[in-house]
Amino acid sequence: MSGIPGLPVMAEPPERAGVLVLGAGLAGCAALLAAAEAGRYAVLLEKTDDIGGSTVRSAGLSAFAGTDEQAEQGITDSVELLRKDLLEVGRHRNDPALVDLYCEHQLAAYRWLKAHGVRYGEIHAASGQTAPRSHPTDTTRMLVQLLKAAGELGARIVFDAPAERLLHDGTRVTGVLLADGREILADAVVLGTGGFSMNPELLAAFAPQMEHALRQGGAGNQGDGLKMAMALGAGLRDTPYIKGTYGHFHTEHPDEDGTGILAVYKGAIAVNREGRRFVDESRNYKEIGDAALVQPGVTTWQVFDARTMALSNDEVPIYEFAGRERAGMLLKADTIAGLEAAIGLPEGSLQETVAQYNAAIADGTPDPLGRARLSGGVGEPTPVDRPPFYAHPSGTVVLATYCGLTVDTRMRVLDWWGEPIERLYAAGEIVGGFHGAGYMTGTSIGKSGVFGRLAGTHAAAEESELEW
């Protein structure tokens, strides 16, 4: 059981709840609090012994537009630009109704989270954002704040309570069957169980292209909720677009927290085993991950200089370059030739690549791979010429699956024919349709908060005979 004090934990699940939420990531915690605020007896079941799921393994960034923090930093952004970015990154294969839903409710969800004590740090630009809108926060603290607030309203959380099946009476979902055989009845169920990044069988079925990718994610991310909903005929969206995340340390390491680093977004170049660049480094890090997976030997290197290292930010895990150096996860040399030898690249290969890259910047000639910015439309490429020089051996990791159940704008799960599975809701990573064919940084945590709140609110509006 979680060792975090003050959580509204109950030792055994009740026989009945008004709103029953599965999964203690941000989507589940937001749904629990929203349902409790609506006056329902809300209970959250977590299959493991701790809160967090993929949420606490993420970089902790939420994509919001029009916030106080953006205004304080002089950042110009808008809901219209947010929507445009979401659709363009998703190659217009997103469900536009879900994109509109997110855009309509994201600022209210942001203010709701802040009202419950969530605090955001310095805003910065990241993949897919044409304006800086990545809002960093301490994810564990955020979940604790939401759960404590829900507890004050009577909501409860039960650990070590894996659900095995959804109960259905032929008309609607009526609760869940636990793995130990106990049943819990509910007026509505919200699935916040995350994706299936830790389930090799489901990955093989839906994403064979990830065969050589590393695997990380919440320990409970086995696709349980997905399978339970599919057993009732739930539809699926976006499974062809499962992608890995670039920048993860190339092998298991005690100081790799699951996020990796993206020095490429601050000026690094990415090279393969031949010492050659292989991708436009400003592209979405999922697309960079795809490109890296087909390189010889899979492992690639992010190569950067002292200029990029100076941009290290320990508050943002993907930009925590100095922390990776302290952990011994970077190679370092005073010259490019020395770095080339430390990596073990063919003699002269990295030297030639860097020289050509720097010369093109100096001459103002087009980049042969199309790089014109550092990240999305923000920042100008800079030469790699200030010693010392660094290299981060980078792999592609499946951290989250960003695909899943079809839902409507009330977050009701839909079957293959587009009809609601009555009294069944979903939010967070388990939901498909929102991202489409691409992924904008901050939208996984963002949609978990926005859609989790909506799912809890709508689930609480179902008719109930339970008084609370």
Tab-separated table of C-alpha atoms in Angstrom:
chain	number	residue	atom	x	y	z
A	1	MET	CA	0.000	0.000	0.000
A	2	SER	CA	1.190	3.514	-0.750
A	3	GLY	CA	3.333	4.983	2.005
A	4	ILE	CA	2.078	8.509	1.277
A	5	PRO	CA	0.340	9.799	4.410
A	6	GLY	CA	-3.085	11.389	4.335
A	7	LEU	CA	-4.588	9.501	1.414
A	8	PRO	CA	-8.255	8.483	1.857
A	9	VAL	CA	-7.521	4.753	1.892
A	10	MET	CA	-9.974	2.045	2.891
A	11	ALA	CA	-8.738	-1.466	3.569
A	12	GLU	CA	-11.526	-3.337	1.788
A	13	PRO	CA	-13.688	-2.291	-1.153
A	14	PRO	CA	-17.352	-1.509	-0.487
A	15	GLU	CA	-20.145	-3.644	-1.875
A	16	ARG	CA	-21.485	-0.645	-3.778
A	17	ALA	CA	-20.438	2.792	-4.953
A	18	GLY	CA	-22.055	5.607	-6.849
A	19	VAL	CA	-19.107	6.105	-9.220
A	20	LEU	CA	-16.439	3.412	-9.373
A	21	VAL	CA	-13.119	4.517	-10.890
A	22	LEU	CA	-10.406	2.107	-12.006
A	23	GLY	CA	-6.795	3.303	-12.010
A	24	ALA	CA	-4.892	5.825	-9.887
A	25	GLY	CA	-3.155	7.874	-12.561
A	26	LEU	CA	-4.204	11.440	-13.275
A	27	ALA	CA	-7.313	10.449	-15.263
A	28	GLY	CA	-8.603	8.284	-12.424
A	29	CYS	CA	-7.753	10.761	-9.683
A	30	ALA	CA	-9.382	13.628	-11.584
A	31	ALA	CA	-12.502	11.522	-12.217
A	32	LEU	CA	-12.703	10.545	-8.554
A	33	LEU	CA	-12.533	14.147	-7.369
A	34	ALA	CA	-15.000	15.409	-9.985
A	35	ALA	CA	-17.512	12.695	-9.055
A	36	ALA	CA	-17.106	13.493	-5.368
A	37	GLU	CA	-17.588	17.191	-6.053
A	38	ALA	CA	-20.814	16.299	-7.837
A	39	GLY	CA	-22.067	14.721	-4.637
A	40	ARG	CA	-21.592	11.022	-5.438
A	41	TYR	CA	-20.001	8.354	-3.288
A	42	ALA	CA	-16.905	7.740	-5.391
A	43	VAL	CA	-14.431	4.899	-4.931
A	44	LEU	CA	-11.181	4.334	-6.820
A	45	LEU	CA	-9.684	0.865	-7.247
A	46	GLU	CA	-5.950	0.609	-7.941
A	47	LYS	CA	-4.559	-2.784	-8.920
A	48	THR	CA	-1.056	-2.075	-7.552
A	49	ASP	CA	0.046	-0.874	-4.128
A	50	ASP	CA	0.701	2.737	-5.117
A	51	ILE	CA	-0.687	5.682	-7.045
A	52	GLY	CA	0.731	7.071	-10.269
A	53	GLY	CA	0.631	4.736	-13.250
A	54	SER	CA	2.142	6.334	-16.347
A	55	THR	CA	1.490	9.788	-14.915
A	56	VAL	CA	4.409	9.685	-12.486
A	57	ARG	CA	6.701	8.185	-15.136
A	58	SER	CA	6.042	11.026	-17.540
A	59	ALA	CA	7.878	14.319	-17.888
A	60	GLY	CA	4.992	15.941	-15.993
A	61	LEU	CA	4.086	18.369	-18.774
A	62	SER	CA	0.560	19.569	-19.560
A	63	ALA	CA	-0.320	21.409	-22.770
A	64	PHE	CA	-2.537	24.359	-21.904
A	65	ALA	CA	-3.157	27.604	-23.791
A	66	GLY	CA	-4.056	30.984	-22.295
A	67	THR	CA	-2.674	30.423	-18.812
A	68	ASP	CA	-1.439	32.820	-16.162
A	69	GLU	CA	2.079	31.412	-16.427
A	70	GLN	CA	2.187	32.044	-20.166
A	71	ALA	CA	1.042	35.626	-19.615
A	72	GLU	CA	3.693	36.148	-16.941
A	73	GLN	CA	6.397	34.944	-19.343
A	74	GLY	CA	5.064	37.061	-22.204
A	75	ILE	CA	4.074	34.020	-24.264
A	76	THR	CA	1.457	34.579	-26.944
A	77	ASP	CA	-0.809	31.570	-27.421
A	78	SER	CA	-4.467	30.901	-28.128
A	79	VAL	CA	-7.053	28.150	-28.128
A	80	GLU	CA	-7.247	28.478	-31.914
A	81	LEU	CA	-3.511	27.857	-32.243
A	82	LEU	CA	-3.724	24.931	-29.826
A	83	ARG	CA	-6.454	23.356	-31.926
A	84	LYS	CA	-4.510	23.934	-35.140
A	85	ASP	CA	-1.406	22.293	-33.670
A	86	LEU	CA	-3.343	19.292	-32.356
A	87	LEU	CA	-4.934	18.611	-35.738
A	88	GLU	CA	-1.750	19.157	-37.726
A	89	VAL	CA	0.387	16.973	-35.451
A	90	GLY	CA	-2.335	14.319	-35.608
A	91	ARG	CA	-2.362	14.653	-39.419
A	92	HIS	CA	-6.080	15.367	-39.179
A	93	ARG	CA	-6.752	11.760	-38.247
A	94	ASN	CA	-7.884	12.848	-34.794
A	95	ASP	CA	-11.541	12.830	-33.848
A	96	PRO	CA	-12.237	16.579	-34.254
A	97	ALA	CA	-14.996	16.398	-31.646
A	98	LEU	CA	-12.485	15.274	-29.009
A	99	VAL	CA	-9.977	17.922	-30.081
A	100	ASP	CA	-12.682	20.568	-29.771
A	101	LEU	CA	-13.714	19.147	-26.408
A	102	TYR	CA	-10.165	19.412	-25.106
A	103	CYS	CA	-9.784	22.951	-26.413
A	104	GLU	CA	-13.095	24.006	-24.900
A	105	HIS	CA	-12.366	22.642	-21.428
A	106	GLN	CA	-8.569	22.793	-21.054
A	107	LEU	CA	-8.415	26.225	-19.442
A	108	ALA	CA	-11.191	25.413	-16.962
A	109	ALA	CA	-9.431	22.158	-16.057
A	110	TYR	CA	-6.161	24.045	-15.600
A	111	ARG	CA	-7.830	26.492	-13.210
A	112	TRP	CA	-9.561	23.623	-11.393
A	113	LEU	CA	-6.228	21.855	-10.894
A	114	LYS	CA	-4.601	25.048	-9.647
A	115	ALA	CA	-7.497	25.623	-7.255
A	116	HIS	CA	-6.652	22.239	-5.748
A	117	GLY	CA	-3.035	23.207	-5.173
A	118	VAL	CA	-1.331	22.094	-8.386
A	119	ARG	CA	1.580	24.398	-9.239
A	120	TYR	CA	3.314	24.828	-12.580
A	121	GLY	CA	6.901	25.833	-13.271
A	122	GLU	CA	8.533	27.654	-16.164
A	123	ILE	CA	6.691	27.186	-19.455
A	124	HIS	CA	8.685	26.016	-22.456
A	125	ALA	CA	8.159	24.840	-26.007
A	126	ALA	CA	8.282	21.194	-26.969
A	127	SER	CA	7.362	18.822	-29.752
A	128	GLY	CA	4.409	19.839	-31.897
A	129	GLN	CA	3.922	23.209	-30.221
A	130	THR	CA	4.165	26.368	-32.309
A	131	ALA	CA	3.951	28.365	-29.072
A	132	PRO	CA	5.494	27.383	-25.715
A	133	ARG	CA	2.740	25.671	-23.725
A	134	SER	CA	4.383	22.836	-21.791
A	135	HIS	CA	3.439	23.371	-18.139
A	136	PRO	CA	5.667	21.291	-15.823
A	137	THR	CA	4.508	20.071	-12.432
A	138	ASP	CA	5.354	17.523	-9.756
A	139	THR	CA	3.055	14.691	-10.820
A	140	THR	CA	3.065	12.753	-7.550
A	141	ARG	CA	2.231	15.889	-5.583
A	142	MET	CA	-0.560	16.655	-8.048
A	143	LEU	CA	-2.191	13.249	-7.563
A	144	VAL	CA	-1.878	13.497	-3.790
A	145	GLN	CA	-3.563	16.901	-3.821
A	146	LEU	CA	-6.491	15.584	-5.866
A	147	LEU	CA	-6.928	12.443	-3.774
A	148	LYS	CA	-6.844	14.334	-0.492
A	149	ALA	CA	-9.434	16.786	-1.803
A	150	ALA	CA	-11.622	13.878	-2.906
A	151	GLY	CA	-11.196	12.229	0.490
A	152	GLU	CA	-12.498	15.325	2.245
A	153	LEU	CA	-15.697	14.844	0.237
A	154	GLY	CA	-16.051	11.196	1.228
A	155	ALA	CA	-14.297	9.500	-1.688
A	156	ARG	CA	-12.055	6.522	-0.983
A	157	ILE	CA	-9.234	4.609	-2.652
A	158	VAL	CA	-8.534	0.873	-2.368
A	159	PHE	CA	-5.096	-0.528	-3.232
A	160	ASP	CA	-4.236	-4.040	-4.413
A	161	ALA	CA	-7.706	-4.386	-5.927
A	162	PRO	CA	-7.357	-5.552	-9.552
A	163	ALA	CA	-10.571	-5.728	-11.549
A	164	GLU	CA	-11.014	-8.672	-13.875
A	165	ARG	CA	-14.342	-8.129	-15.639
A	166	LEU	CA	-17.024	-5.508	-16.081
A	167	LEU	CA	-20.436	-6.578	-14.857
A	168	HIS	CA	-23.259	-6.035	-17.347
A	169	ASP	CA	-26.961	-6.842	-16.937
A	170	GLY	CA	-27.736	-6.883	-20.645
A	171	THR	CA	-28.620	-3.213	-20.642
A	172	ARG	CA	-25.831	-1.413	-18.862
A	173	VAL	CA	-22.635	-1.817	-16.875
A	174	THR	CA	-23.495	-2.475	-13.243
A	175	GLY	CA	-20.067	-2.737	-11.619
A	176	VAL	CA	-16.924	-4.859	-11.665
A	177	LEU	CA	-15.780	-8.336	-10.777
A	178	LEU	CA	-12.490	-8.318	-8.854
A	179	ALA	CA	-9.755	-10.858	-9.451
A	180	ASP	CA	-10.503	-12.417	-6.058
A	181	GLY	CA	-14.102	-13.098	-7.081
A	182	ARG	CA	-15.798	-10.282	-5.185
A	183	GLU	CA	-18.272	-8.037	-6.962
A	184	ILE	CA	-18.688	-4.301	-6.514
A	185	LEU	CA	-21.881	-2.720	-7.810
A	186	ALA	CA	-21.871	0.840	-9.119
A	187	ASP	CA	-24.146	3.319	-10.846
A	188	ALA	CA	-21.323	4.084	-13.296
A	189	VAL	CA	-17.766	2.904	-13.942
A	190	VAL	CA	-14.906	5.081	-15.172
A	191	LEU	CA	-11.936	3.348	-16.794
A	192	GLY	CA	-8.691	5.179	-16.098
A	193	THR	CA	-6.509	2.097	-16.356
A	194	GLY	CA	-3.954	3.461	-18.826
A	195	GLY	CA	-2.477	1.765	-21.844
A	196	PHE	CA	-0.624	-1.482	-22.463
A	197	SER	CA	3.026	-0.513	-22.791
A	198	MET	CA	3.983	-3.329	-20.394
A	199	ASN	CA	2.015	-6.064	-22.159
A	200	PRO	CA	4.171	-7.752	-24.834
A	201	GLU	CA	1.246	-9.750	-26.211
A	202	LEU	CA	-0.901	-6.694	-26.880
A	203	LEU	CA	2.085	-4.803	-28.286
A	204	ALA	CA	2.787	-7.692	-30.640
A	205	ALA	CA	-0.858	-7.669	-31.730
A	206	PHE	CA	-1.211	-3.927	-32.245
A	207	ALA	CA	2.337	-2.607	-32.692
A	208	PRO	CA	4.739	-5.177	-34.173
A	209	GLN	CA	6.917	-2.258	-35.318
A	210	MET	CA	7.889	-1.785	-31.653
A	211	GLU	CA	9.605	-5.189	-31.492
A	212	HIS	CA	13.045	-3.670	-30.846
A	213	ALA	CA	11.872	-0.793	-28.674
A	214	LEU	CA	12.554	-0.557	-24.957
A	215	ARG	CA	9.540	-0.869	-22.662
A	216	GLN	CA	8.666	1.280	-19.687
A	217	GLY	CA	5.520	2.558	-18.041
A	218	GLY	CA	3.410	2.037	-14.990
A	219	ALA	CA	3.642	-1.484	-13.593
A	220	GLY	CA	-0.096	-1.891	-14.032
A	221	ASN	CA	-0.176	-0.860	-17.691
A	222	GLN	CA	-1.223	-4.242	-19.012
A	223	GLY	CA	-4.286	-3.166	-20.960
A	224	ASP	CA	-6.753	-4.501	-18.390
A	225	GLY	CA	-9.393	-1.846	-18.927
A	226	LEU	CA	-9.014	-2.084	-22.675
A	227	LYS	CA	-9.650	-5.828	-22.629
A	228	MET	CA	-12.593	-5.525	-20.226
A	229	ALA	CA	-14.252	-2.940	-22.453
A	230	MET	CA	-13.489	-4.884	-25.637
A	231	ALA	CA	-15.259	-7.872	-24.096
A	232	LEU	CA	-18.408	-5.722	-24.156
A	233	GLY	CA	-17.890	-4.738	-27.791
A	234	ALA	CA	-16.022	-1.456	-27.319
A	235	GLY	CA	-14.533	0.116	-30.422
A	236	LEU	CA	-10.875	1.094	-30.873
A	237	ARG	CA	-9.091	4.089	-32.395
A	238	ASP	CA	-5.524	4.946	-33.433
A	239	THR	CA	-3.887	1.547	-32.901
A	240	PRO	CA	-1.848	1.884	-36.151
A	241	TYR	CA	-0.182	4.987	-34.695
A	242	ILE	CA	1.427	3.470	-31.599
A	243	LYS	CA	4.904	4.921	-31.395
A	244	GLY	CA	7.901	4.856	-29.116
A	245	THR	CA	9.500	7.855	-27.440
A	246	TYR	CA	12.979	8.894	-28.491
A	247	GLY	CA	15.710	9.834	-26.030
A	248	HIS	CA	15.515	7.083	-23.406
A	249	PHE	CA	18.881	5.758	-22.174
A	250	HIS	CA	19.754	2.843	-24.417
A	251	THR	CA	19.693	0.228	-21.675
A	252	GLU	CA	18.419	-0.252	-18.133
A	253	HIS	CA	19.934	2.272	-15.740
A	254	PRO	CA	19.030	3.084	-12.117
A	255	ASP	CA	18.950	6.815	-12.870
A	256	GLU	CA	16.723	6.579	-15.937
A	257	ASP	CA	13.342	7.709	-14.670
A	258	GLY	CA	11.537	6.699	-17.840
A	259	THR	CA	11.448	10.050	-19.606
A	260	GLY	CA	14.844	10.096	-21.314
A	261	ILE	CA	16.237	13.410	-22.517
A	262	LEU	CA	15.603	15.467	-25.624
A	263	ALA	CA	18.800	17.416	-26.118
A	264	VAL	CA	17.823	17.502	-29.800
A	265	TYR	CA	15.189	20.098	-28.909
A	266	LYS	CA	17.862	22.380	-27.455
A	267	GLY	CA	20.475	22.100	-30.211
A	268	ALA	CA	21.802	18.518	-30.306
A	269	ILE	CA	22.027	16.442	-33.454
A	270	ALA	CA	21.124	12.746	-33.597
A	271	VAL	CA	23.566	10.346	-35.263
A	272	ASN	CA	23.556	6.629	-35.959
A	273	ARG	CA	26.271	3.965	-35.731
A	274	GLU	CA	27.758	5.271	-38.945
A	275	GLY	CA	28.204	8.704	-37.392
A	276	ARG	CA	25.593	10.201	-39.722
A	277	ARG	CA	22.501	12.236	-39.004
A	278	PHE	CA	19.359	10.348	-39.973
A	279	VAL	CA	16.416	12.638	-39.138
A	280	ASP	CA	15.225	16.227	-38.882
A	281	GLU	CA	15.735	16.617	-35.128
A	282	SER	CA	12.947	19.175	-34.785
A	283	ARG	CA	10.341	16.575	-35.672
A	284	ASN	CA	7.945	15.056	-33.164
A	285	TYR	CA	9.952	12.814	-30.816
A	286	LYS	CA	7.651	9.926	-31.702
A	287	GLU	CA	8.661	10.311	-35.350
A	288	ILE	CA	12.310	10.565	-34.346
A	289	GLY	CA	11.772	7.338	-32.425
A	290	ASP	CA	10.408	5.632	-35.533
A	291	ALA	CA	13.420	6.780	-37.530
A	292	ALA	CA	15.822	5.599	-34.821
A	293	LEU	CA	14.293	2.114	-34.642
A	294	VAL	CA	15.244	1.375	-38.253
A	295	GLN	CA	18.870	2.499	-37.863
A	296	PRO	CA	21.641	-0.134	-37.783
A	297	GLY	CA	21.902	-1.507	-34.274
A	298	VAL	CA	18.904	0.597	-33.109
A	299	THR	CA	20.958	2.665	-30.598
A	300	THR	CA	21.720	6.225	-31.703
A	301	TRP	CA	23.424	9.191	-30.020
A	302	GLN	CA	22.351	12.719	-29.235
A	303	VAL	CA	25.496	14.804	-29.745
A	304	PHE	CA	25.714	18.285	-28.267
A	305	ASP	CA	28.086	20.900	-26.934
A	306	ALA	CA	28.536	23.195	-23.930
A	307	ARG	CA	25.978	25.641	-25.373
A	308	THR	CA	23.227	23.035	-25.149
A	309	MET	CA	24.444	21.754	-21.787
A	310	ALA	CA	24.041	25.282	-20.419
A	311	LEU	CA	20.325	24.985	-21.199
A	312	SER	CA	19.937	22.067	-18.784
A	313	ASN	CA	16.881	22.389	-16.542
A	314	ASP	CA	16.618	20.030	-13.585
A	315	GLU	CA	12.932	20.931	-13.139
A	316	VAL	CA	12.107	19.382	-16.524
A	317	PRO	CA	13.233	15.732	-16.797
A	318	ILE	CA	13.632	15.753	-20.590
A	319	TYR	CA	16.012	18.708	-20.275
A	320	GLU	CA	17.913	17.441	-17.250
A	321	PHE	CA	21.200	17.122	-19.146
A	322	ALA	CA	23.442	17.952	-16.181
A	323	GLY	CA	21.685	15.329	-14.102
A	324	ARG	CA	22.428	12.711	-16.742
A	325	GLU	CA	26.093	13.723	-16.661
A	326	ARG	CA	26.177	13.356	-12.869
A	327	ALA	CA	24.633	9.911	-13.247
A	328	GLY	CA	27.341	8.827	-15.690
A	329	MET	CA	24.903	8.545	-18.597
A	330	LEU	CA	26.786	10.861	-20.960
A	331	LEU	CA	30.017	10.412	-22.870
A	332	LYS	CA	32.225	13.514	-22.766
A	333	ALA	CA	35.262	14.759	-24.671
A	334	ASP	CA	37.117	18.002	-25.349
A	335	THR	CA	36.973	17.485	-29.108
A	336	ILE	CA	34.575	15.981	-31.627
A	337	ALA	CA	37.310	13.529	-32.599
A	338	GLY	CA	37.594	12.466	-28.982
A	339	LEU	CA	33.831	12.047	-28.689
A	340	GLU	CA	33.784	10.037	-31.900
A	341	ALA	CA	36.379	7.670	-30.423
A	342	ALA	CA	34.528	7.442	-27.089
A	343	ILE	CA	31.342	6.400	-28.869
A	344	GLY	CA	33.205	4.001	-31.132
A	345	LEU	CA	32.063	5.486	-34.435
A	346	PRO	CA	33.970	5.006	-37.714
A	347	GLU	CA	37.036	7.233	-37.794
A	348	GLY	CA	36.272	10.651	-39.216
A	349	SER	CA	32.523	10.057	-39.519
A	350	LEU	CA	31.262	12.252	-36.689
A	351	GLN	CA	33.877	14.903	-37.437
A	352	GLU	CA	32.636	15.169	-41.006
A	353	THR	CA	28.976	15.206	-39.954
A	354	VAL	CA	29.478	17.974	-37.404
A	355	ALA	CA	31.665	20.020	-39.773
A	356	GLN	CA	29.028	19.849	-42.511
A	357	TYR	CA	26.247	20.691	-40.069
A	358	ASN	CA	28.099	23.714	-38.693
A	359	ALA	CA	29.088	24.939	-42.147
A	360	ALA	CA	25.493	24.842	-43.373
A	361	ILE	CA	24.356	26.954	-40.406
A	362	ALA	CA	27.169	29.444	-40.990
A	363	ASP	CA	26.361	29.692	-44.705
A	364	GLY	CA	22.613	29.834	-44.191
A	365	THR	CA	22.087	26.919	-46.578
A	366	PRO	CA	19.089	24.579	-46.205
A	367	ASP	CA	19.576	21.597	-43.952
A	368	PRO	CA	19.676	18.407	-46.078
A	369	LEU	CA	17.281	16.678	-43.648
A	370	GLY	CA	14.926	19.648	-43.458
A	371	ARG	CA	15.784	20.999	-40.035
A	372	ALA	CA	14.893	24.684	-39.813
A	373	ARG	CA	14.009	25.027	-36.115
A	374	LEU	CA	14.947	23.419	-32.825
A	375	SER	CA	11.506	22.216	-31.722
A	376	GLY	CA	8.429	22.592	-33.862
A	377	GLY	CA	8.426	26.191	-35.019
A	378	VAL	CA	10.461	27.521	-32.086
A	379	GLY	CA	14.192	28.285	-31.819
A	380	GLU	CA	17.007	28.521	-34.351
A	381	PRO	CA	19.546	25.699	-34.856
A	382	THR	CA	22.980	26.465	-33.451
A	383	PRO	CA	26.374	25.007	-34.397
A	384	VAL	CA	27.864	22.199	-32.331
A	385	ASP	CA	31.197	23.918	-31.687
A	386	ARG	CA	31.668	24.805	-28.016
A	387	PRO	CA	33.682	22.300	-25.986
A	388	PRO	CA	33.279	20.140	-24.083
A	389	PHE	CA	31.161	17.864	-26.217
A	390	TYR	CA	28.661	15.253	-25.052
A	391	ALA	CA	26.865	12.186	-26.375
A	392	HIS	CA	23.825	10.471	-24.902
A	393	PRO	CA	23.273	6.884	-26.121
A	394	SER	CA	19.596	6.984	-26.960
A	395	GLY	CA	17.016	4.320	-27.563
A	396	THR	CA	13.319	4.394	-28.359
A	397	VAL	CA	10.997	3.327	-25.567
A	398	VAL	CA	7.297	2.517	-25.465
A	399	LEU	CA	6.219	4.620	-22.491
A	400	ALA	CA	2.558	4.880	-23.391
A	401	THR	CA	0.330	3.678	-26.197
A	402	TYR	CA	-1.829	6.772	-26.979
A	403	CYS	CA	-4.597	4.747	-28.583
A	404	GLY	CA	-7.603	2.911	-27.298
A	405	LEU	CA	-11.331	3.026	-26.742
A	406	THR	CA	-13.745	5.058	-28.794
A	407	VAL	CA	-15.620	7.602	-26.696
A	408	ASP	CA	-18.098	10.408	-27.264
A	409	THR	CA	-17.893	13.949	-25.917
A	410	ARG	CA	-19.395	12.841	-22.596
A	411	MET	CA	-16.533	10.324	-22.317
A	412	ARG	CA	-18.958	7.421	-22.660
A	413	VAL	CA	-17.354	4.325	-24.163
A	414	LEU	CA	-18.821	3.480	-27.579
A	415	ASP	CA	-19.200	0.063	-29.142
A	416	TRP	CA	-18.144	-0.847	-32.680
A	417	TRP	CA	-21.410	0.560	-34.013
A	418	GLY	CA	-20.930	3.905	-32.306
A	419	GLU	CA	-23.533	3.314	-29.615
A	420	PRO	CA	-22.764	4.060	-25.955
A	421	ILE	CA	-22.097	1.144	-23.624
A	422	GLU	CA	-24.392	2.486	-20.945
A	423	ARG	CA	-22.871	3.607	-17.659
A	424	LEU	CA	-19.282	2.991	-18.870
A	425	TYR	CA	-16.888	5.947	-19.143
A	426	ALA	CA	-13.193	6.255	-19.914
A	427	ALA	CA	-10.427	8.853	-19.739
A	428	GLY	CA	-6.675	9.157	-20.044
A	429	GLU	CA	-4.306	6.916	-21.955
A	430	ILE	CA	-6.967	4.260	-22.515
A	431	VAL	CA	-8.917	6.622	-24.803
A	432	GLY	CA	-8.315	6.694	-28.554
A	433	GLY	CA	-9.215	9.291	-31.141
A	434	PHE	CA	-7.693	12.364	-29.550
A	435	HIS	CA	-4.082	12.214	-30.733
A	436	GLY	CA	-4.623	10.817	-34.210
A	437	ALA	CA	-1.454	9.924	-36.099
A	438	GLY	CA	0.913	12.046	-33.999
A	439	TYR	CA	1.571	13.322	-30.520
A	440	MET	CA	2.045	16.831	-29.168
A	441	THR	CA	4.050	17.061	-25.965
A	442	GLY	CA	1.906	17.638	-22.905
A	443	THR	CA	-1.317	16.245	-24.313
A	444	SER	CA	-1.148	12.918	-22.492
A	445	ILE	CA	-1.112	14.516	-19.044
A	446	GLY	CA	-3.305	17.313	-20.372
A	447	LYS	CA	-6.055	15.040	-21.652
A	448	SER	CA	-5.918	12.927	-18.488
A	449	GLY	CA	-6.766	15.982	-16.416
A	450	VAL	CA	-9.302	17.462	-18.823
A	451	PHE	CA	-11.070	14.253	-19.825
A	452	GLY	CA	-10.757	12.662	-16.375
A	453	ARG	CA	-12.621	15.578	-14.864
A	454	LEU	CA	-15.321	15.378	-17.534
A	455	ALA	CA	-15.685	11.605	-17.179
A	456	GLY	CA	-16.160	11.884	-13.428
A	457	THR	CA	-18.672	14.689	-13.798
A	458	HIS	CA	-20.775	12.872	-16.406
A	459	ALA	CA	-20.587	9.529	-14.566
A	460	ALA	CA	-21.870	11.266	-11.445
A	461	ALA	CA	-24.900	12.507	-13.368
A	462	GLU	CA	-26.230	8.982	-13.917
A	463	GLU	CA	-29.388	8.153	-11.984
A	464	SER	CA	-28.706	6.522	-8.642
A	465	GLU	CA	-30.586	4.948	-5.782
A	466	LEU	CA	-27.580	5.417	-3.542
A	467	GLU	CA	-27.852	8.313	-1.117
A	468	TRP	CA	-24.681	9.993	0.040
